[in-house]
Amino acid sequence: LSKRSFTITVFGRTTAGKSTLMEVLTHGDGKTIGNGSQRTTTDVRKYRYRNLQIVDVPGVAAFKGIEDEKKAFEAAKQADLILFLMKDEDVQDSVAKCLSKIKSLGKPIVCLINVKADIGNTPITPGKMKLFRRDLDKKMRTEHLEGIKKQLFDYGQSYGQDWHDLRFAYVHLKAAFLSQQKEYAEYSKELYNLSRFSYVDRVITEEVTNYGRFYKLKAYTEIIAVPLLDSVETLFEQSYQNRRQGSIMAAKRKALSNWIKDFAKNSETLIDTFAISVRSELKREIANFAEENYANKKASDKWNEIIKEKHIESRAEKLLEGLAAECENELREISREIDFDIKFSYRLNAERSLNMRTIWNARRIWNWGVSIVSGGLTIAGLFAGASFVAAGFGVGLLGGLGGFLFKGYEEKAKNARNELEEKLTDHINNKIDILVKQMKRIIQNELLNKYMNPAEQSMNSVISSLFKLSDVQYAFACTLNLKLKDINRLVISDSLAFVNREEDNTLIVDIARVPGSAVLLVLNDGAHFPDETQKELSHLLKEQIWFTIKKDDLKSYISQILGKTYNQNSISIEAINEKLRIAHISSIDNSNIYINNRIRLAQQLTGLLIMR
């Protein structure tokens, strides 16, 4: 084993005594020991102990120690055996959480409880030794130690793990360290005996000697199995989530498409109504204008003044800007709705699912920098510089012929007015027709073609990508799940071989496993797995061993795995693209860690995402 670099990692809370333990194991001089109130080890350090590699990692659960924890857990992943060190006063949720996390890596663990009993730093006197002995004996009483274990077992249950198979050793590390120092030679033997470090040494020796070969082999598989299981579950969940988001986007795209059609129709109506209003407004001016200006050579200038007072072009632009603002508001609103619906969907699915880990940010999926109202909606100067040739006839100085010519004058004036009215009417109709076409062209080119239609096309592209991504994730999850099953079978086969029960491997049809928590062995109907083999497997793996019978009916299979509480009538299975993908169980309690483990096992065996 030593030739294979068997690695033991010392893991524990900051100030639990890890540096002291390392000094004891390596017979050091104490230079690495902290003062008990600060982070001592901030880097991974390696030592040799009895031809084994001992790794000391940064402490966990320290203030501002996030980076330390990352280093510690990364180092723990490479370990063959974990020495989890804690103080007898440290049994609390933060420590239990770390222990659970290490256990989830599938690592064998020996728990070392560093008992607190004051021995002081000054030279030991007989009186001090007597007080220390009495204090330590009190702390080492069976009922005190069993109470600590019970607290830990209760925490383990809350994390869905059974910690009864963990080995425990109680030690006073400072006494063990002092027993190795020259200045304490007089009390060396007694200090060492009181420290109980000989038992720690024996436990490590027995674990490595009896199980080291298996631990080393298992360490290789767990390095793959643990992240593989996490990847499978994450991919199943993300596949579902991306399909849900694709469906949400599809509904929003349909709503946008309908809105665009209605907007295009309503825009034309508004422009036509505006044109009718302007046309009518201008035509009401024609009669009076013609009456007053039919003989005015500057009629064009006068008419332009009237047009200018009407502010037709600015009113047209205002109408267009209002329509542009509608588009802008619609894009913003639909973006906001997508963002809200996707977040709501995530929260809802997180409640329904085991551990929904990832949410696609809607703004990352479909992010429009919406800003439409701009100079692109400007109307060309249609009414500027209108030119008309008024009738413009003159009256000769005919004196006495005036009465005779009066009748002709009236006729000419009437013709001049009519001619001017016709010119004005043609001018208005022509300009209004051009205005309508220009406004509708702006709506089509500047709003629909440049913003709204691309938004719809972009949504189609995103929807297609989400559905494709969902299918790829699902297919990849299924492939990885098959690899995970192969690894599970390898672990169980090696375990059975190690305990000399290889013949029982033939009873197993399928295997699912949550490292550090449980193994579910699938048997054929009528098969019986020996109780003794079950106990030996559980003791070796430090995991619960459960059984189920192989069934072809998925609802019945899931019901059997989860337990009698969840009968098959409460299970519905959803198909996507004609493939069974999701099992919905409305009554499932995913706050129950025990049920969560059962769900994870059922997902491995069925290849279905299980959720409410």
Coordinates of C-alpha atoms in Angstrom, one line a residue:
L1 CA 0.0 0.0 0.0
S2 CA 2.8 2.4 0.8
K3 CA 4.2 1.9 -2.7
R4 CA 0.8 3.1 -4.0
S5 CA 1.0 6.3 -1.9
F6 CA -1.9 5.5 0.3
T7 CA -3.2 8.9 1.4
I8 CA -4.8 9.8 4.7
T9 CA -6.3 13.4 4.8
V10 CA -6.8 15.1 8.2
F11 CA -9.9 17.2 7.9
G12 CA -11.7 19.3 10.5
R13 CA -12.8 22.6 11.9
T14 CA -10.4 25.4 12.4
T15 CA -8.8 25.2 15.9
A16 CA -9.9 21.6 16.3
G17 CA -6.3 20.5 16.8
K18 CA -5.2 19.4 13.3
S19 CA -1.8 20.9 13.5
T20 CA -1.3 19.3 16.9
L21 CA -2.3 15.9 15.5
M22 CA 0.2 16.4 12.7
E23 CA 2.9 17.2 15.2
V24 CA 2.1 14.0 17.1
L25 CA 2.1 11.8 14.0
T26 CA 5.4 13.3 12.8
H27 CA 7.0 13.7 16.3
G28 CA 7.4 17.4 15.5
D29 CA 8.6 20.2 17.8
G30 CA 5.3 22.1 17.9
K31 CA 6.2 25.0 15.6
T32 CA 3.1 24.6 13.5
I33 CA 0.7 24.6 16.4
G34 CA -1.5 27.7 16.5
N35 CA -2.7 29.6 19.5
G36 CA -6.2 28.2 19.4
S37 CA -7.9 31.3 18.1
Q38 CA -6.8 31.7 14.5
R39 CA -6.4 29.9 11.2
T40 CA -3.1 28.0 11.3
T41 CA -3.0 25.9 8.2
T42 CA -4.0 27.8 5.1
D43 CA -2.3 25.5 2.5
V44 CA -2.3 21.8 1.9
R45 CA 0.7 20.2 3.6
K46 CA 1.9 16.7 3.2
Y47 CA 3.9 14.5 5.7
R48 CA 5.0 10.9 6.0
Y49 CA 3.6 8.6 8.8
R50 CA 4.5 4.9 8.9
N51 CA 5.1 4.9 5.1
L52 CA 1.8 6.5 4.4
Q53 CA 1.1 10.0 3.1
I54 CA -0.6 12.2 5.6
V55 CA -2.2 15.4 4.2
D56 CA -3.1 18.3 6.4
V57 CA -5.6 20.7 4.9
P58 CA -6.9 24.1 5.9
G59 CA -9.6 24.1 8.5
V60 CA -13.2 24.5 7.7
A61 CA -16.0 26.7 9.1
A62 CA -13.6 29.6 9.8
F63 CA -14.5 33.3 9.5
K64 CA -13.4 34.4 6.0
G65 CA -12.2 30.8 5.3
I66 CA -14.2 30.1 2.1
E67 CA -11.0 29.7 0.0
D68 CA -9.6 27.4 2.7
E69 CA -12.7 25.2 2.6
K70 CA -12.4 24.9 -1.2
K71 CA -8.8 23.7 -0.8
A72 CA -9.7 21.3 2.0
F73 CA -12.6 19.7 0.1
E74 CA -10.5 19.4 -3.1
A75 CA -7.8 17.6 -1.2
A76 CA -10.4 15.4 0.5
K77 CA -11.5 14.2 -2.9
Q78 CA -8.1 12.6 -3.5
A79 CA -7.9 10.9 -0.1
D80 CA -8.1 7.2 0.5
L81 CA -9.1 7.6 4.2
I82 CA -10.3 10.7 6.1
L83 CA -9.4 11.5 9.7
F84 CA -12.2 13.8 10.6
L85 CA -11.1 15.7 13.7
M86 CA -13.4 17.7 16.0
K87 CA -13.4 18.9 19.6
D88 CA -15.9 17.4 22.0
E89 CA -17.5 20.8 22.4
D90 CA -17.8 21.2 18.6
V91 CA -20.8 19.0 17.9
Q92 CA -22.9 21.5 16.0
D93 CA -24.6 21.9 12.6
S94 CA -21.6 23.5 10.9
V95 CA -19.3 20.6 11.8
A96 CA -22.0 18.0 11.0
K97 CA -22.5 19.7 7.6
C98 CA -18.9 19.3 6.8
L99 CA -18.9 15.7 7.9
S100 CA -21.9 15.1 5.7
K101 CA -20.2 16.7 2.7
I102 CA -17.2 14.5 3.2
K103 CA -19.4 11.4 3.6
S104 CA -21.1 12.3 0.3
L105 CA -17.8 11.9 -1.4
G106 CA -18.0 8.2 -0.5
K107 CA -14.9 8.3 1.6
P108 CA -14.2 6.0 4.5
I109 CA -14.0 8.2 7.7
V110 CA -12.5 7.8 11.1
C111 CA -13.9 10.4 13.6
L112 CA -11.4 11.7 16.1
I113 CA -12.9 13.5 19.1
N114 CA -10.3 15.8 20.7
V115 CA -11.4 16.0 24.3
K116 CA -11.0 19.3 26.1
A117 CA -9.2 19.1 29.4
D118 CA -6.8 21.8 30.5
I119 CA -3.2 20.8 31.1
G120 CA -1.7 24.3 30.9
N121 CA 1.5 25.4 29.1
T122 CA 3.9 25.8 32.1
P123 CA 5.9 22.9 33.4
I124 CA 3.7 20.2 34.9
T125 CA 3.7 19.7 38.7
P126 CA 2.3 16.6 40.5
G127 CA -0.6 18.8 41.6
K128 CA -1.4 19.9 38.0
M129 CA -1.1 16.3 36.8
K130 CA -3.6 15.2 39.4
L131 CA -6.1 17.9 38.4
F132 CA -5.6 17.1 34.7
R133 CA -6.1 13.4 35.3
R134 CA -9.3 14.0 37.2
D135 CA -10.6 16.4 34.6
L136 CA -9.7 14.1 31.7
D137 CA -11.3 11.0 33.4
K138 CA -14.5 13.0 33.8
K139 CA -14.5 13.9 30.1
M140 CA -13.7 10.4 29.0
R141 CA -16.6 8.9 30.8
T142 CA -18.7 6.6 28.6
E143 CA -21.9 8.5 29.1
H144 CA -20.3 11.8 28.0
L145 CA -18.7 10.2 24.9
E146 CA -21.9 8.3 23.9
G147 CA -23.8 11.6 24.2
I148 CA -21.4 13.1 21.7
K149 CA -22.0 10.2 19.3
K150 CA -25.7 10.4 19.7
Q151 CA -25.7 14.1 18.7
L152 CA -23.7 13.2 15.6
F153 CA -26.0 10.3 14.7
D154 CA -29.0 12.6 14.9
Y155 CA -27.3 15.1 12.7
G156 CA -26.4 12.4 10.2
Q157 CA -30.0 11.3 10.0
S158 CA -31.0 14.9 9.2
Y159 CA -28.6 14.8 6.3
G160 CA -30.0 11.4 5.1
Q161 CA -27.0 9.5 6.2
D162 CA -26.4 6.7 8.7
W163 CA -23.2 7.4 10.7
H164 CA -23.4 4.4 13.1
D165 CA -20.8 2.5 11.0
L166 CA -18.2 5.3 11.4
R167 CA -15.3 4.4 13.7
F168 CA -14.7 6.8 16.6
A169 CA -11.6 7.4 18.7
Y170 CA -11.4 9.8 21.6
V171 CA -8.1 11.5 22.3
H172 CA -6.3 14.3 24.1
L173 CA -3.9 15.6 21.5
K174 CA -2.0 18.1 23.6
A175 CA -1.2 15.4 26.1
A176 CA 0.0 13.1 23.3
F177 CA 2.2 15.9 21.9
L178 CA 3.7 16.8 25.4
S179 CA 4.5 13.2 25.9
Q180 CA 6.9 13.4 23.0
Q181 CA 8.7 16.5 24.3
K182 CA 12.0 16.3 26.3
E183 CA 10.9 18.8 28.9
Y184 CA 8.0 16.5 29.9
A185 CA 10.0 13.3 29.9
E186 CA 9.2 12.7 33.6
Y187 CA 5.5 12.4 32.8
S188 CA 5.9 11.1 29.2
K189 CA 4.4 7.6 29.7
E190 CA 1.5 8.8 31.8
L191 CA 0.7 11.6 29.4
Y192 CA 0.7 9.2 26.5
N193 CA -1.5 6.7 28.2
L194 CA -3.9 9.4 29.3
S195 CA -4.0 10.9 25.8
R196 CA -5.3 7.5 24.4
F197 CA -3.3 8.2 21.3
S198 CA -2.3 4.5 21.2
Y199 CA -5.9 3.7 20.3
V200 CA -5.9 6.3 17.5
D201 CA -2.7 4.7 16.1
R202 CA -4.3 1.3 16.4
V203 CA -7.5 2.4 14.6
I204 CA -5.5 3.9 11.7
T205 CA -3.4 0.7 11.5
E206 CA -6.4 -1.6 11.5
E207 CA -8.3 0.5 8.9
V208 CA -5.3 0.6 6.5
T209 CA -4.3 -3.1 7.1
N210 CA -7.8 -4.6 7.0
Y211 CA -9.4 -2.3 4.4
G212 CA -6.7 -0.3 2.7
R213 CA -6.6 -2.3 -0.5
F214 CA -10.3 -1.8 -0.9
Y215 CA -10.2 1.8 0.1
K216 CA -7.5 2.5 -2.5
L217 CA -9.5 0.8 -5.2
K218 CA -12.7 2.5 -4.2
A219 CA -11.0 5.9 -4.2
Y220 CA -10.4 5.7 -7.9
T221 CA -14.1 4.9 -8.6
E222 CA -15.4 7.6 -6.3
I223 CA -13.4 10.3 -8.0
I224 CA -15.5 9.5 -11.1
A225 CA -18.8 8.3 -9.5
V226 CA -19.5 11.3 -7.3
P227 CA -19.2 14.1 -9.9
L228 CA -20.8 11.7 -12.5
L229 CA -23.9 11.3 -10.3
D230 CA -24.0 15.1 -9.8
S231 CA -23.7 15.6 -13.5
V232 CA -26.5 13.1 -14.3
E233 CA -28.9 14.7 -11.9
T234 CA -28.0 18.2 -13.0
L235 CA -28.4 17.4 -16.7
F236 CA -31.8 15.8 -16.1
E237 CA -33.0 18.9 -14.2
Q238 CA -31.5 21.3 -16.7
S239 CA -33.0 19.4 -19.6
Y240 CA -36.4 19.8 -18.0
Q241 CA -35.8 23.4 -17.1
N242 CA -34.7 24.3 -20.5
R243 CA -37.7 22.7 -22.1
R244 CA -40.0 24.5 -19.7
Q245 CA -38.2 27.8 -20.6
G246 CA -38.6 26.9 -24.3
S247 CA -42.3 26.4 -23.8
I248 CA -42.6 29.7 -21.9
M249 CA -40.7 31.5 -24.7
A250 CA -42.9 29.8 -27.3
A251 CA -46.1 31.1 -25.6
K252 CA -44.6 34.6 -25.4
R253 CA -43.5 34.4 -29.1
K254 CA -47.0 33.5 -30.1
A255 CA -48.4 36.4 -28.1
L256 CA -45.8 38.7 -29.7
S257 CA -46.7 37.4 -33.2
N258 CA -50.4 38.1 -32.6
W259 CA -49.5 41.5 -31.2
I260 CA -47.5 42.4 -34.3
K261 CA -50.3 41.4 -36.6
D262 CA -52.8 43.5 -34.6
F263 CA -50.3 46.4 -34.3
A264 CA -49.8 46.4 -38.1
K265 CA -53.5 46.5 -38.7
N266 CA -54.2 49.1 -36.0
S267 CA -51.4 51.3 -37.3
E268 CA -52.8 51.4 -40.8
T269 CA -56.2 52.3 -39.3
L270 CA -54.7 55.1 -37.2
I271 CA -52.7 56.5 -40.1
D272 CA -55.8 56.4 -42.4
T273 CA -57.9 58.1 -39.7
F274 CA -55.2 60.7 -39.2
A275 CA -55.1 61.3 -43.0
I276 CA -58.8 61.7 -43.2
S277 CA -58.7 64.1 -40.3
V278 CA -55.9 66.2 -41.9
R279 CA -57.5 66.1 -45.4
S280 CA -60.9 67.2 -44.0
E281 CA -59.2 69.9 -41.9
L282 CA -57.3 71.4 -44.9
K283 CA -60.3 71.1 -47.3
R284 CA -62.3 73.2 -44.9
E285 CA -59.8 76.0 -45.5
I286 CA -60.0 75.8 -49.3
A287 CA -63.2 77.8 -49.9
N288 CA -62.2 80.8 -47.8
F289 CA -58.6 80.8 -49.0
A290 CA -59.7 80.6 -52.6
E291 CA -62.1 83.5 -52.1
E292 CA -59.5 85.7 -50.6
N293 CA -56.5 84.7 -52.7
Y294 CA -57.7 83.7 -56.1
A295 CA -56.1 86.9 -57.5
N296 CA -53.1 86.9 -55.2
K297 CA -49.8 86.2 -56.9
K298 CA -48.4 85.3 -53.5
A299 CA -51.1 82.7 -52.8
S300 CA -48.5 80.0 -52.4
D301 CA -46.9 81.9 -49.5
K302 CA -50.2 82.4 -47.8
W303 CA -51.2 78.8 -48.2
N304 CA -47.8 77.7 -46.8
E305 CA -48.5 79.8 -43.8
I306 CA -51.7 78.0 -43.2
I307 CA -50.0 74.6 -43.6
K308 CA -47.3 75.6 -41.2
E309 CA -49.9 76.6 -38.6
K310 CA -51.4 73.1 -38.9
H311 CA -48.1 71.4 -37.9
I312 CA -49.1 68.4 -40.0
E313 CA -45.6 66.9 -40.3
S314 CA -44.9 67.2 -36.5
R315 CA -48.3 65.7 -35.8
A316 CA -47.6 62.8 -38.1
E317 CA -44.2 62.3 -36.4
K318 CA -45.9 62.4 -33.0
L319 CA -48.3 59.7 -34.1
L320 CA -45.5 57.6 -35.3
E321 CA -43.5 58.1 -32.1
G322 CA -46.6 57.0 -30.2
L323 CA -46.7 53.9 -32.3
A324 CA -43.0 53.4 -31.8
A325 CA -43.5 53.8 -28.0
E326 CA -46.1 51.0 -28.2
C327 CA -43.6 48.7 -29.8
E328 CA -41.0 49.7 -27.3
N329 CA -43.3 49.1 -24.4
E330 CA -44.4 45.7 -25.9
L331 CA -40.8 44.5 -26.2
R332 CA -40.0 45.7 -22.7
E333 CA -43.1 44.1 -21.3
I334 CA -42.6 40.8 -23.0
S335 CA -39.0 40.8 -21.9
R336 CA -40.1 41.5 -18.3
E337 CA -42.8 38.8 -18.6
I338 CA -40.3 36.2 -19.8
D339 CA -37.9 37.1 -17.1
F340 CA -40.7 36.8 -14.4
D341 CA -42.2 33.7 -15.8
I342 CA -38.8 31.9 -16.1
K343 CA -37.9 32.9 -12.5
F344 CA -41.3 31.8 -11.3
S345 CA -41.0 28.6 -13.2
Y346 CA -37.6 28.0 -11.6
R347 CA -38.9 28.6 -8.1
L348 CA -41.9 26.4 -8.8
N349 CA -39.8 23.6 -10.2
A350 CA -37.2 24.0 -7.4
E351 CA -40.0 23.2 -5.0
R352 CA -41.2 20.3 -7.0
S353 CA -37.8 18.8 -7.8
L354 CA -35.0 17.3 -5.8
N355 CA -32.4 20.1 -6.2
M356 CA -33.0 22.4 -9.1
R357 CA -29.5 23.9 -9.3
T358 CA -29.5 26.2 -12.3
I359 CA -31.7 28.9 -13.7
W360 CA -31.1 30.4 -17.2
N361 CA -31.3 34.1 -16.9
A362 CA -34.0 35.3 -19.2
R363 CA -32.0 38.5 -20.0
R364 CA -29.1 36.2 -21.1
I365 CA -31.5 34.1 -23.2
W366 CA -33.2 37.0 -24.9
N367 CA -31.9 40.5 -24.2
W368 CA -33.1 43.4 -26.2
G369 CA -31.6 46.8 -25.7
V370 CA -35.0 48.3 -26.5
S371 CA -34.7 51.9 -27.8
I372 CA -36.9 52.5 -30.8
V373 CA -38.1 56.2 -30.7
S374 CA -35.5 58.0 -32.7
G375 CA -34.8 60.3 -35.7
G376 CA -35.6 57.4 -38.0
L377 CA -39.3 58.3 -37.8
T378 CA -38.9 61.7 -39.4
I379 CA -41.4 62.7 -42.1
A380 CA -39.9 64.3 -45.2
G381 CA -40.9 67.9 -45.8
L382 CA -44.0 67.2 -47.9
F383 CA -45.8 70.5 -47.4
A384 CA -43.0 72.9 -47.4
G385 CA -42.7 75.3 -50.4
A386 CA -46.1 74.6 -52.0
S387 CA -46.4 76.6 -55.2
F388 CA -49.7 77.7 -56.8
V389 CA -50.3 80.0 -59.8
A390 CA -53.3 82.1 -58.9
A391 CA -55.7 83.3 -61.6
G392 CA -54.0 86.7 -61.4
F393 CA -56.0 88.6 -64.0
G394 CA -55.9 92.5 -64.1
V395 CA -58.8 95.0 -64.4
G396 CA -58.2 97.6 -67.2
L397 CA -59.2 101.2 -66.9
L398 CA -62.2 100.9 -69.1
G399 CA -64.3 103.5 -67.2
G400 CA -67.7 103.5 -68.8
L401 CA -67.4 100.0 -69.9
G402 CA -67.3 98.8 -66.3
G403 CA -70.9 97.9 -66.1
F404 CA -70.7 96.1 -69.4
L405 CA -67.7 94.1 -68.2
F406 CA -69.0 93.5 -64.7
K407 CA -70.7 90.3 -65.7
G408 CA -67.5 89.0 -67.4
Y409 CA -65.5 90.0 -64.3
E410 CA -67.7 87.9 -62.0
E411 CA -67.3 85.0 -64.4
K412 CA -63.6 85.3 -64.4
A413 CA -63.4 85.6 -60.6
K414 CA -65.5 82.5 -60.2
N415 CA -63.3 80.6 -62.6
A416 CA -60.2 81.8 -60.8
R417 CA -61.6 80.6 -57.4
N418 CA -62.6 77.2 -58.9
E419 CA -59.2 76.8 -60.5
L420 CA -57.5 77.6 -57.2
E421 CA -59.8 75.3 -55.3
E422 CA -59.0 72.5 -57.7
K423 CA -55.3 73.1 -57.4
L424 CA -55.5 73.2 -53.6
T425 CA -57.6 70.0 -53.5
D426 CA -55.2 68.2 -55.9
H427 CA -52.3 69.4 -53.8
I428 CA -53.9 68.2 -50.6
N429 CA -54.9 64.9 -51.9
N430 CA -51.5 64.3 -53.5
K431 CA -49.6 65.3 -50.4
I432 CA -51.8 63.4 -48.0
D433 CA -51.5 60.2 -50.2
I434 CA -47.7 60.6 -50.1
L435 CA -47.8 61.2 -46.4
V436 CA -49.9 58.1 -45.8
K437 CA -47.5 56.0 -47.9
Q438 CA -44.5 57.4 -46.1
M439 CA -46.0 56.8 -42.6
K440 CA -46.9 53.3 -43.5
R441 CA -43.5 52.7 -45.0
I442 CA -41.9 54.0 -41.8
I443 CA -44.1 51.6 -39.7
Q444 CA -43.1 48.7 -41.9
N445 CA -39.4 49.5 -42.3
E446 CA -38.4 51.3 -39.1
L447 CA -40.6 49.5 -36.6
L448 CA -41.8 46.1 -37.9
N449 CA -38.8 45.1 -40.1
K450 CA -36.1 46.6 -37.9
Y451 CA -37.4 45.7 -34.4
M452 CA -40.5 43.7 -34.1
N453 CA -40.0 41.0 -36.7
P454 CA -36.3 40.5 -35.7
A455 CA -37.5 40.1 -32.1
E456 CA -40.0 37.4 -33.2
Q457 CA -37.2 35.7 -35.3
S458 CA -34.8 35.9 -32.4
M459 CA -37.4 34.3 -30.1
N460 CA -37.8 31.5 -32.6
S461 CA -34.1 31.0 -32.7
V462 CA -33.9 30.9 -28.9
I463 CA -36.9 28.5 -28.6
S464 CA -35.3 26.2 -31.1
S465 CA -31.9 26.3 -29.2
L466 CA -33.6 25.7 -25.8
F467 CA -35.4 22.6 -27.1
K468 CA -32.3 21.3 -28.9
L469 CA -30.3 21.9 -25.8
S470 CA -32.9 20.1 -23.6
D471 CA -32.8 17.1 -25.9
V472 CA -29.0 17.0 -26.0
Q473 CA -28.8 17.3 -22.2
Y474 CA -31.3 14.6 -21.7
A475 CA -29.5 12.2 -24.2
F476 CA -26.2 13.0 -22.5
A477 CA -27.7 12.4 -19.0
C478 CA -28.9 9.0 -20.2
T479 CA -25.5 8.1 -21.5
L480 CA -23.8 9.2 -18.3
N481 CA -26.4 7.4 -16.3
L482 CA -25.4 4.1 -18.0
K483 CA -21.8 4.8 -17.3
L484 CA -22.7 5.5 -13.6
K485 CA -24.5 2.1 -13.4
D486 CA -21.3 0.4 -14.7
I487 CA -19.3 2.1 -12.0
N488 CA -21.9 1.2 -9.4
R489 CA -21.7 -2.5 -10.5
L490 CA -17.9 -2.3 -10.3
V491 CA -18.0 -0.9 -6.7
I492 CA -20.4 -3.7 -5.6
S493 CA -18.5 -6.4 -7.4
D494 CA -15.2 -5.3 -5.8
S495 CA -17.0 -5.1 -2.4
L496 CA -18.4 -8.6 -2.7
A497 CA -15.0 -9.9 -3.8
F498 CA -13.4 -8.2 -0.9
V499 CA -15.7 -9.9 1.6
N500 CA -15.5 -13.2 -0.3
R501 CA -19.1 -13.2 -1.4
E502 CA -18.7 -13.1 -5.1
E503 CA -21.3 -15.7 -5.7
D504 CA -24.0 -13.3 -4.5
N505 CA -23.3 -10.9 -7.4
T506 CA -25.4 -13.1 -9.7
L507 CA -28.5 -12.2 -7.7
I508 CA -28.2 -8.5 -8.6
V509 CA -30.0 -7.3 -11.7
D510 CA -29.3 -3.5 -11.4
I511 CA -27.7 -1.1 -9.0
A512 CA -28.2 2.5 -8.0
R513 CA -26.1 4.3 -5.4
V514 CA -25.8 7.6 -3.6
P515 CA -22.2 7.6 -2.3
G516 CA -21.9 7.9 1.5
S517 CA -25.7 7.3 2.0
A518 CA -27.2 4.2 0.4
V519 CA -27.0 1.5 -2.2
L520 CA -30.2 0.0 -3.8
L521 CA -29.8 -3.5 -5.2
V522 CA -32.3 -4.6 -7.7
L523 CA -33.2 -8.3 -7.5
N524 CA -35.4 -10.6 -9.6
D525 CA -38.7 -11.5 -8.2
G526 CA -38.3 -14.4 -5.7
A527 CA -34.5 -13.9 -5.2
H528 CA -33.2 -13.6 -1.7
F529 CA -30.0 -11.7 -0.9
P530 CA -28.2 -13.2 2.2
D531 CA -28.6 -11.1 5.4
E532 CA -24.9 -11.7 6.3
T533 CA -23.7 -10.4 2.9
Q534 CA -25.9 -7.3 3.4
K535 CA -24.3 -6.6 6.8
E536 CA -20.8 -7.1 5.5
L537 CA -21.4 -4.8 2.5
S538 CA -23.0 -2.1 4.7
H539 CA -20.1 -2.3 7.1
L540 CA -17.5 -2.1 4.3
L541 CA -19.1 0.7 2.3
K542 CA -20.4 2.5 5.4
E543 CA -23.7 2.9 3.5
Q544 CA -27.2 1.5 3.9
I545 CA -28.1 -1.4 1.7
W546 CA -31.6 -1.4 0.4
F547 CA -33.4 -3.9 -2.0
T548 CA -36.1 -3.7 -4.6
I549 CA -37.6 -6.1 -7.2
K550 CA -37.2 -5.5 -10.9
K551 CA -40.5 -4.3 -12.5
D552 CA -41.2 -3.4 -16.1
D553 CA -44.1 -1.1 -15.2
L554 CA -42.4 2.2 -14.4
K555 CA -45.1 3.5 -12.1
S556 CA -45.1 0.3 -10.1
Y557 CA -41.3 0.3 -10.1
I558 CA -41.0 3.9 -8.8
S559 CA -43.7 3.3 -6.2
Q560 CA -41.8 0.3 -4.9
I561 CA -38.5 2.2 -4.7
L562 CA -40.0 5.2 -2.9
G563 CA -42.2 3.1 -0.5
K564 CA -45.8 2.2 0.1
T565 CA -46.7 5.8 0.9
Y566 CA -46.4 6.6 -2.8
N567 CA -48.8 4.2 -4.7
Q568 CA -48.7 4.1 -8.4
N569 CA -52.0 5.9 -8.7
S570 CA -50.3 9.1 -7.5
I571 CA -47.7 8.9 -10.2
S572 CA -48.1 10.3 -13.7
I573 CA -45.4 10.0 -16.4
E574 CA -44.9 12.8 -18.9
A575 CA -43.6 12.0 -22.4
I576 CA -41.6 14.4 -24.5
N577 CA -41.1 13.7 -28.2
E578 CA -42.7 10.3 -27.6
K579 CA -40.1 9.5 -24.9
L580 CA -40.9 9.0 -21.2
R581 CA -38.9 11.8 -19.5
I582 CA -40.6 13.0 -16.3
A583 CA -42.4 11.2 -13.4
H584 CA -44.7 13.6 -11.5
I585 CA -45.8 12.7 -8.0
S586 CA -48.1 15.3 -6.5
S587 CA -47.8 14.2 -2.9
I588 CA -44.1 13.8 -2.7
D589 CA -42.3 15.3 0.3
N590 CA -38.9 16.4 -1.1
S591 CA -38.1 18.1 2.2
N592 CA -37.6 14.6 3.6
I593 CA -33.9 13.6 3.2
Y594 CA -34.7 9.9 3.3
I595 CA -37.2 10.3 0.5
N596 CA -34.7 12.5 -1.4
N597 CA -32.2 9.6 -1.4
R598 CA -34.9 7.2 -2.6
I599 CA -35.8 9.7 -5.4
R600 CA -32.1 9.9 -6.5
L601 CA -31.9 6.1 -6.6
A602 CA -35.2 5.8 -8.5
Q603 CA -33.9 8.4 -11.1
Q604 CA -30.8 6.4 -11.7
L605 CA -32.7 3.2 -12.2
T606 CA -35.5 4.6 -14.4
G607 CA -33.7 7.4 -16.2
L608 CA -36.7 9.7 -15.4
L609 CA -36.6 13.1 -13.6
I610 CA -38.8 12.7 -10.6
M611 CA -40.7 15.7 -9.3
R612 CA -44.1 17.0 -8.1

